[in-house]
Structure formats: structure tokens, C-alpha cells
Amino acid sequence: MWLRSRVYRQLEASAWPGRGLSPANLFLAVLIVGTVGAAIVETEPLVARGRELLFERMEIIVGAIFSAEYLLRLWVAVENPRFAKYRFPRLRYAVTPIAIIDLVAILPALFAVGGAQTLVLRFFRVLRMLRLAKLGRTSRAWDQIRDALYERRFEFALILGLLAIAMLISGSLLYWAEAGAQPDKFGSIPRSLWWAIVTLTTIGYGDTFPVTGLGKFLAGIIAIIGVMLVALPTGLFAASFTEGMQRHRERAQKKPSADG
Amino acid sequence: MWLRSRVYRQLEASAWPGRGLSPANLFLAVLIVGTVGAAIVETEPLVARGRELLFERMEIIVGAIFSAEYLLRLWVAVENPRFAKYRFPRLRYAVTPIAIIDLVAILPALFAVGGAQTLVLRFFRVLRMLRLAKLGRTSRAWDQIRDALYERRFEFALILGLLAIAMLISGSLLYWAEAGAQPDKFGSIPRSLWWAIVTLTTIGYGDTFPVTGLGKFLAGIIAIIGVMLVALPTGLFAASFTEGMQRHRERAQKKPSADG
Amino acid sequence: MWLRSRVYRQLEASAWPGRGLSPANLFLAVLIVGTVGAAIVETEPLVARGRELLFERMEIIVGAIFSAEYLLRLWVAVENPRFAKYRFPRLRYAVTPIAIIDLVAILPALFAVGGAQTLVLRFFRVLRMLRLAKLGRTSRAWDQIRDALYERRFEFALILGLLAIAMLISGSLLYWAEAGAQPDKFGSIPRSLWWAIVTLTTIGYGDTFPVTGLGKFLAGIIAIIGVMLVALPTGLFAASFTEGMQRHRERAQKKPSADG
Amino acid sequence: MWLRSRVYRQLEASAWPGRGLSPANLFLAVLIVGTVGAAIVETEPLVARGRELLFERMEIIVGAIFSAEYLLRLWVAVENPRFAKYRFPRLRYAVTPIAIIDLVAILPALFAVGGAQTLVLRFFRVLRMLRLAKLGRTSRAWDQIRDALYERRFEFALILGLLAIAMLISGSLLYWAEAGAQPDKFGSIPRSLWWAIVTLTTIGYGDTFPVTGLGKFLAGIIAIIGVMLVALPTGLFAASFTEGMQRHRERAQKKPSADG
């Protein structure tokens, strides 16, 4: 029990008595950043060619460490007061999102051994990026931004809906105007939607754009409205942050006067 | 009369005694989303080929349901206190914007039967997107955003005017600088305006851009000013939202003190 | 004297006793919008071909009306208390910016008669866009936005300076990285500056972009910083507008309490 | 000592008793802008060809002046109370960032004499841009913006981290979807990252974009999220500036009431 309690304090960030990260979590954070970095460069043929075995062994070792971490976290879950009240604390912990991510993040290492097919192999390589989510455990700062966005979720959903309708209408109008001149790019509404997204987000790759007079006229009006629409979420974020800071400051100002 | 009152409560969102949407409105909302989705994929030849008859029949059924809805809404309009005070309540209802949209949204179904010409057919397909506007009936949230924009309509009109003049002057300057080198793209002010819109909204497709030294110099200055101009509506939206939230919070703070 | 006073009230917007615009100013506003619209479409060969004489005659008539307006405004300038205190009120009025714009806006009409060379002709066509500035006389709303920007002119100058330095450094870095691979596009710092402007404003035409690994790496970092930089003026505008609205509201709240 | 004190007052902006810049600093500021301007146009072959000797001599003279400035600043450092308290005031001054920049900014002039290789030559030409940093000495305004950003450094670091993770995940997803169809552009995660940066910053050069249906679907969702993400720093800047202005105004309002 004494060992379990010690391991728990090492692994659970909120239970660590010292400042910053515990040695175990610091090691894991460095390992995560390193293994994600390795997973990125491994996909580049110019780097990976001739080093396939090296990367494969590295992945097996990393997988073993993450497996050990997962089992240890499962073992010490009973120490966490959040889960201790349940009948099966370890099972309760195992179904939390972060524990599921931990489990999924081990999978790519298991499949590193067998020579998988290209598409499946690439999928597991992308899955390794998920290990970044494990970093979320080490910081509480994300919670603040998440809360700020959560508080205004109805407004953001509304703006997303507005954006979706604007894209649908824009795409439909350009389909009407350009389908005859460019059937491969505007020949259906789903195809025109690609143009609408690329235009209303102001990315403008230049792979699809109207060429007819009517199409350019409609696209011009849509572009100007699009700039305004894209300004809506920016304005809402700005207002949310402004309100958040102000509330924070007001609370800070009230405290000293309450003492006096 | 008893039946009419029941139908009215089912169809009019504000008259529904329960929470959320009435069964009838929920069914209609699902139908609208479904029929718009079908209208989108129907335009894609890869999906529609060989299924023309299926889509045509679906459209006829949907048209029949929307026609029935329109007639029912007309029938129960006399129950609505908003229209009951008029001499011809049903006529008064029939000329409201939402009732006209309902009527227009049925049209594409009527023309689905006859084999229409390409351009007309495409027009009616685009018209089906209008059915999304019927969804507006189910939610009051849109009213809030519309009010926020309406309150600052003079400022937004001013900024739109400023943007229009900036585009006109930018287009004219590039016409002056580039008409000789690229007559097909900058050979007239209307043609240069397409460049000006694509540039000042920062879309930048890359189909038209200056190639002469003078043109690039002018475009560079215009681009920097353009970034500032596009920031104007964003700033104004942010200020409007901030003010709106603050007013809302102040009202919320006053309430408890009014009770005390 | 009685006639001069009547003409003055017709021409000077602030001296008009009624609401809105005086008949004379309304006529001039419509004429300005019409003549600018005609000047735009005239440059389009598809529209102008075969109608050269029509456009030339229209321009002569418009020039005659604007000349008469200029002389009348000069004549009634002595009625304006703003200029009446000077020794030569008409000369004083003639050197105000708006009077000089009026004079310059007549010039294109004078040169419409003689068959001018292409470049000079195009210059005078662009000059006609200046007539839009005459509209400024009819509205005071522009003053408000101008004042808001003028109040924060130091901050905006600072941000413009920051943007200029960022563009200079970005362009120099890409010149260093890409001059060897793309000498025609990044072969000198002025040429690289075109890339820097197009990138930092997020327009991204796609006519110039890095192709080497080092160039893409530097451009990636510059792009992310660029997004932040472009956010600076937006944030400042938002803050200025927020402050302006708040001050306006506070003033509005103080008034009723001052009456009590 | 009397001469040293005079020179110190001329060179140190904060020690100048008069308004604005001292004659020596004004001369240096003009020289910096001029030499940077010359360094920019010198890289353009169309301008520099045939004037190599002229530019080389100019660079030697400028280098001599900046060397003299550096030695003089080192000589008068003992007059500065900030460094006078140290045992070796001149050494202490020599290791300040601005003094190191001064030293590095002389280097390009030293290498202007010998005929350097292309890559090295280009590097020293870019290094001359660093002389702009010397201008920082003449203005305190930069400090304010730096402070405003410094106060919210955790939030900006968080947003930068969020942006980096978003780019990593976006790039990985497109690598998964597009590596087969476009191996040269999406064949590895580092290559896909170039697409992710160009897209999420809304630059959109158009050199890389998805062509498969799955790739376009994923890119569409990523683009919409990207617009929201890019709005985050804008919103945070706006909130910071709003708070800064409000605090400034509150302080200004408190002052007169404190006198009463």
C-alpha cells in the first residue's frame, strides 16, 4: 500500500506535493514530445530510408513504457478519491476519456511489429499523434480556454449554423451560375461547396474560381459578405475574453475592500 | 373548431404548451434537413445517375407534404391572435415573408414532374435550398443576432460604403497600372474590380495579380490598407457583442439588488 | 443678394433648413453616382464599343454642370460665416481641400474633347473616380469614423511600423533562403518584399512561394507570426470602438440623472 | 571629462535635455534608414549593375561611422548611472543586447571589402537589416506594446500551442488521406505540415491542396475550425487592448477626484 501511494503521487499531477511536474510525469512528457517528433520525421522517406529497423525498435520500447504506465495508472486508481467511492474504482477509471486515449495511444506500437499494409500503416502512424492528448494531463491551463468557449457554446453553435447555411447558399448560387462553364468544378452542389468553403474562409487556393461574368458578380458579393461572417466569431471571442478579464478584475478589486 | 385549435398548437411553435418542438414541427424540421440533403446530393452525377426516378418520386412526396402543411397553416391562421384582429386573417398571414417562402419552397416540387431544360432545372434545384429558411420558424435564437446587427446598421452601412469606395479606387488604380500589360484581366475597371474584391477580402485566388513594377507597388500599399479595412467590421462586431454582454450582465446584477 | 442667399442654402448642406438633402444637392449626388457608374462601364470595351460618341457627349454635359456648380459655390462662398471673416472669402474657399477636389474633378471633362493618348486617357478616366469624394459633402457620418481613427493615430502608426519592419525582415530572410532556387522571384530584397506583403496580409496569390526546405521552414514561422501581427490592428480597432461606445453610453446615462 | 559628458548627452536619448532627438541621434537615425534603404535596392540587379563600386564605398563609409559610434558609446558608458555602479561599466555595457546588436551591425561593412562567396555575401546583406534594431534606441513607444503582450504571455503561449497541435493533427489527417494521390506534396507529415500552415493561416497559396474526396471533406472541416482558431489571438489582443485602455481611463478619472 505504501508503494501504491507513492506511485500514485508520482503519476497523478494533482496529488504531487512539490511544485511543477513530478519526475515520472516530467519523464513521460519528454517521452511524448520525443515519440511524436519521431513519428513525424519517420513518415518522411528522405529521413526514414535505411532507418526502418531503428524506428521500429524505438516504437516497441515506447509502446512498452506506455503499456507499463497504463497498467500502473490502473493499479493506483483506487488511491484517487474521485474513483474510490465507486464499487469498481479501476473500471470507473478505465472508462474515463483520458484512460481510453491512453489505451488507444498504445495500439500503434502493437501493430509496429507486423508488416502492415500501406493504408493501415499510415492510419496507425497518424494515430500516434493522439499521444499529444496525454500531455493534457500535465496542465490545467486548457481548462480555462475550454470553459470560456463552453460558456458561449450556444452563440458559437449559432454562428457555425449561420456559416454552414451561408456556405450552402453560396455553393448553390455558384453551381447555378458556373455548372455550365466548369462542370468538373461546379457541376454539382457538393463540388461547389468546396469552392464555398475555400472562399468564405478567405483561404482561396485558386484551384476553383468563377470564370463567367455572372459567377464573378455573385462571388464578389459572397466574398464581401463572407468577410463580415468570418468577423462574427472573432467579435464573439473578443467579447467573451473581454468579459472574462473584466469579471476577473472586478473580483480582484472586491477582495481588498472586503478585508478593509 | 376543436380540431383547428389542436392543429394550431401543433404547427405554431410559440403556441406549443410543452417544452421544445411539437411532434409536427419536429417531423417537419427533420423532413426539411433531409430534403435539403437529398437536393444537394441529387445534383452530383456520380450519385444521381440511375436514381433519377427515385429522387423524382421523393420530391413529389415531399412537395405533397409541404403543400398540405401550407394549406393547414393557412387554415389555422385565424387562431393566431397576431392575425385574428385583421378582417381577412388568412390573407394577412399569406403575405407574411415566412408564408411566401413556404409557398415558393413548394414550387420546385411542382416542376419536378415535367422534364425541364438544364438552366431552369438547375434554378429550381437551387430554389430547394430555400427550404432551409423554413427552419427559422423553429428557433428564436436568430432574432438575437439579427437585433444586434440591426442596432448598429448605420455603422455597418458606413463600413460597407467605405469598403465599396476602397474597392473602386483600388480597381481603378490597378486598371491604370496594369491595363497595358494584362488587357484581359485589368483591361477595364469592372475587370479590375474582380481583382480588387479578391485582394481586399484577402482571398487571393491567384487568377489575377499585378505583374508590372508599378502595379505591384500599388497593390502592396492597397493590400496593407486592405488588411486594416477588413479589421474595421471585426472591431465593430466585437464592440457590439461586448456592449451587448455587458448590458445583459448589468441587468442581471441589478435584479437581486432590486429585490433587497 | 437675395438670390445669392437662396443659392447658398441650396448648395451648402449645413445651411439647408429642411431635413435631408436640398433638391440641388440631391440632384448633384445622383449625378455623381451616375457619372462614376458611367465612367466605370465606359472602360469596358464590350460595353463602350460603338458608343464612344455617346459617352463623350455625356462627359461634356456632366463637365458643364460641375463647372457651373464650382462657379456658383465660389460665388456664394461670401455667405458662409466660416469664410466671411477673411479679407478674400472666395479665395479662402477656393483653397479648401473640397474646393480643390471639385476643380480637379472637372479636368477629365475638359480633356474628353481632344483625342488623348492611351496612358493619359486612362489616367483621366481614373481621375473621374475622384468625383466620389464630392459625395463627402453630403454626410457627416464619415467624420465620426475619421475621429475614432485619429484619436488612436500613434498606436496605428506604431503597428504600421511594426508591420513594415516585419515585412522587411521576412522578405530579407526569404531572399537569403530562396534567391538561389528562384532568382526571378526572390533574387533581390525588393522582389522578396512582394512575397512578404502577399503572405503577411494572408492574401497568398500563389505567384510566389518558397520551394526549398529552408525557405518553407522560415515561411511557416513567418506565416504564424504574421497571423498574430494582422490580429494587432483588429484588436486595436475593437478596443477603440468598445471604448467609444462605452463613453457614449455613459454620457447617455448621466444625462437623465443630471435632470433629476 | 567635460567632453565625455557632452558626448554622452548627445548619444544617450534619455540624457538629452532638449525635446525630441539630439543632433547626433537624429543624424544616426537618418543614416540607419538611408543605409537600410541602400542595402535593399543594392540586392536588385537592375539597380546595382554597374554601381557595385559606389555601393561598396558607401558601405565602407557607413561602417566607419557605425564603428566610431560604437567606440564612442563604449567610451561614454561610464557616464551612465545604470552601468556606473558596476566594477567594469564599459564591459557591462558591451554585453547589453543593444550593444551586441551595434557590434553585429558593423560586421557586414567589414566583409564588404573582400569579394565574398554568394551565400555568405547574401547572408551579410540580410544582416544589414539588423541595423533597423538600432532605431529602437530612439523611441520608448515599443515598450508599451511589448508590455501589453508580455502581460498576457501565458494566454498567447497557450494559443500558440493550440495552433501548433491543430496544425500537427490537420497535417497528419491530410497525410493519411492524400499521401497516395499526391506523394510529393502530402507524402509525409512534415510535407503535409506545409499545407496545414498555409491553410490554417488562411494564406492559401494554391501550391498544395487536397484533390481526393476524403481529403477535401477533411480539409473543409479543418478550414472552418481554422477560421475559429485564427480568431482566438485576435479576440485575446482585442480584450487586452480594451482592458488596457479602460484601466488607463479609470486612472485618468480618479486623478481629478483625488485633488478635490
Coordinates of C-alpha atoms in Angstrom, one line a residue, chain D residues 23-195:
Chain D
P23 CA 21.5 66.2 -33.4
A24 CA 23.8 63.2 -33.2
N25 CA 20.9 60.7 -32.8
L26 CA 18.9 62.4 -35.5
F27 CA 21.9 62.1 -37.9
L28 CA 22.3 58.4 -36.9
A29 CA 18.5 57.7 -37.4
V30 CA 18.6 59.2 -40.9
L31 CA 21.8 57.3 -41.6
I32 CA 20.2 54.0 -40.5
V33 CA 17.1 54.5 -42.6
G34 CA 19.3 55.5 -45.6
T35 CA 21.8 52.6 -45.3
V36 CA 18.9 50.1 -44.9
G37 CA 17.2 51.6 -48.0
A38 CA 20.5 51.3 -49.9
A39 CA 21.0 47.7 -48.7
I40 CA 17.6 46.8 -50.0
V41 CA 18.0 48.3 -53.5
E42 CA 21.6 47.1 -53.8
T43 CA 20.3 43.5 -53.9
E44 CA 18.3 44.3 -57.0
P45 CA 20.5 43.5 -60.1
L46 CA 18.5 46.0 -62.3
V47 CA 19.6 48.8 -59.9
A48 CA 23.0 47.6 -58.7
R49 CA 24.6 46.6 -62.0
G50 CA 27.5 49.0 -62.9
R51 CA 27.2 50.7 -59.5
E52 CA 29.0 47.9 -57.4
L53 CA 31.9 50.2 -56.6
L54 CA 29.6 53.0 -55.5
F55 CA 27.7 50.7 -53.1
E56 CA 30.9 49.2 -51.8
R57 CA 32.4 52.6 -50.9
M58 CA 29.1 53.8 -49.3
E59 CA 29.2 50.6 -47.1
I60 CA 32.8 51.3 -46.0
I61 CA 32.0 54.9 -45.1
V62 CA 28.8 53.8 -43.2
G63 CA 30.8 51.0 -41.5
A64 CA 33.4 53.6 -40.3
I65 CA 30.7 55.9 -38.9
F66 CA 29.0 53.0 -37.0
S67 CA 32.4 51.8 -35.7
A68 CA 33.1 55.3 -34.4
E69 CA 29.6 55.4 -32.9
Y70 CA 30.2 52.0 -31.2
L71 CA 33.6 53.1 -29.7
L72 CA 32.2 56.4 -28.6
R73 CA 29.2 54.7 -26.8
L74 CA 31.7 52.4 -25.1
W75 CA 33.8 55.4 -24.0
V76 CA 30.9 57.3 -22.5
A77 CA 29.2 54.2 -20.9
V78 CA 30.8 55.2 -17.5
E79 CA 28.7 58.3 -17.5
N80 CA 25.5 56.2 -17.5
P81 CA 24.3 55.7 -13.9
R82 CA 22.8 52.4 -14.9
F83 CA 26.4 51.0 -15.6
A84 CA 28.5 53.3 -13.3
K85 CA 27.7 51.1 -10.2
Y86 CA 29.4 48.1 -11.8
R87 CA 33.1 47.4 -11.5
F88 CA 33.7 47.4 -15.3
P89 CA 31.0 49.7 -16.6
R90 CA 32.2 49.5 -20.2
L91 CA 32.3 45.7 -20.2
R92 CA 28.8 45.7 -18.6
Y93 CA 27.5 48.0 -21.3
A94 CA 29.2 45.9 -24.0
V95 CA 27.2 42.8 -23.1
T96 CA 23.8 44.6 -23.2
P97 CA 21.6 43.3 -26.2
I98 CA 21.6 46.7 -27.9
A99 CA 25.4 47.0 -27.7
I100 CA 25.8 43.5 -29.2
I101 CA 23.4 44.4 -32.0
D102 CA 25.5 47.5 -32.6
L103 CA 28.6 45.4 -32.9
V104 CA 27.0 42.8 -35.2
A105 CA 25.6 45.6 -37.4
I106 CA 29.1 46.7 -38.2
L107 CA 30.2 43.2 -39.4
P108 CA 28.6 43.4 -42.9
A109 CA 30.8 46.5 -43.6
L110 CA 34.0 44.7 -42.7
F111 CA 33.2 41.9 -45.2
A112 CA 32.2 44.3 -47.9
V113 CA 35.9 44.8 -49.0
G114 CA 36.8 41.2 -49.8
G115 CA 34.9 39.5 -52.6
A116 CA 32.9 37.0 -50.6
Q117 CA 31.0 34.0 -51.9
T118 CA 27.4 34.3 -53.0
L119 CA 25.7 32.6 -50.0
V120 CA 27.9 34.4 -47.4
L121 CA 27.6 37.7 -49.2
R122 CA 23.8 37.3 -49.2
F123 CA 23.9 36.5 -45.5
F124 CA 25.8 39.7 -44.7
R125 CA 23.4 41.7 -46.9
V126 CA 20.5 40.4 -44.8
L127 CA 22.4 41.1 -41.6
R128 CA 22.4 44.8 -42.5
M129 CA 18.6 44.8 -42.0
L130 CA 19.6 44.3 -38.3
R131 CA 20.6 48.0 -38.3
L132 CA 16.9 48.8 -38.1
A133 CA 17.0 47.5 -34.5
K134 CA 19.4 50.4 -33.7
L135 CA 16.4 52.6 -34.3
G136 CA 14.8 51.1 -31.2
R137 CA 17.0 53.3 -29.1
T138 CA 15.2 56.4 -30.3
S139 CA 11.7 55.5 -29.2
R140 CA 10.0 54.3 -26.0
A141 CA 6.7 53.6 -27.7
W142 CA 7.7 50.0 -28.5
D143 CA 8.0 49.3 -24.7
Q144 CA 4.2 49.8 -24.3
I145 CA 3.2 47.3 -26.9
R146 CA 5.9 44.9 -25.6
D147 CA 4.5 45.2 -22.1
A148 CA 0.9 44.6 -23.2
L149 CA 1.9 41.4 -24.9
Y150 CA 4.2 40.4 -22.0
E151 CA 1.3 40.7 -19.5
R152 CA -0.8 38.0 -21.5
R153 CA 2.2 35.8 -22.4
F154 CA 0.7 32.7 -20.9
E155 CA -2.5 33.0 -22.9
F156 CA -0.6 33.7 -26.1
A157 CA 1.7 30.7 -25.4
L158 CA -1.4 28.6 -24.9
I159 CA -3.0 29.7 -28.2
L160 CA 0.3 29.2 -30.0
G161 CA 0.4 25.7 -28.5
L162 CA -3.2 25.1 -29.6
L163 CA -2.4 26.3 -33.1
A164 CA 0.7 24.0 -33.2
I165 CA -1.3 21.0 -32.2
A166 CA -4.1 21.9 -34.6
M167 CA -1.5 22.1 -37.4
L168 CA 0.0 18.8 -36.4
I169 CA -3.3 17.0 -36.4
S170 CA -4.5 18.7 -39.6
G171 CA -1.3 17.8 -41.4
S172 CA -1.5 14.2 -40.1
L173 CA -5.1 13.8 -41.3
L174 CA -4.3 15.1 -44.7
Y175 CA -1.2 12.9 -44.9
W176 CA -3.5 9.9 -44.2
A177 CA -6.0 11.0 -46.9
E178 CA -3.8 12.4 -49.6
A179 CA -0.4 10.6 -49.4
G180 CA -1.5 8.1 -52.0
A181 CA -2.8 10.6 -54.5
Q182 CA -0.1 13.3 -54.1
P183 CA 3.1 11.7 -52.7
D184 CA 5.3 14.7 -53.5
K185 CA 3.0 17.1 -51.6
F186 CA 1.4 15.0 -48.8
G187 CA 3.8 12.0 -48.8
S188 CA 5.0 12.6 -45.2
I189 CA 3.7 14.5 -42.2
P190 CA 6.4 17.2 -42.5
R191 CA 5.4 17.8 -46.1
S192 CA 1.7 17.9 -45.1
L193 CA 2.6 20.4 -42.3
W194 CA 3.4 23.0 -45.0
W195 CA -0.1 22.6 -46.3

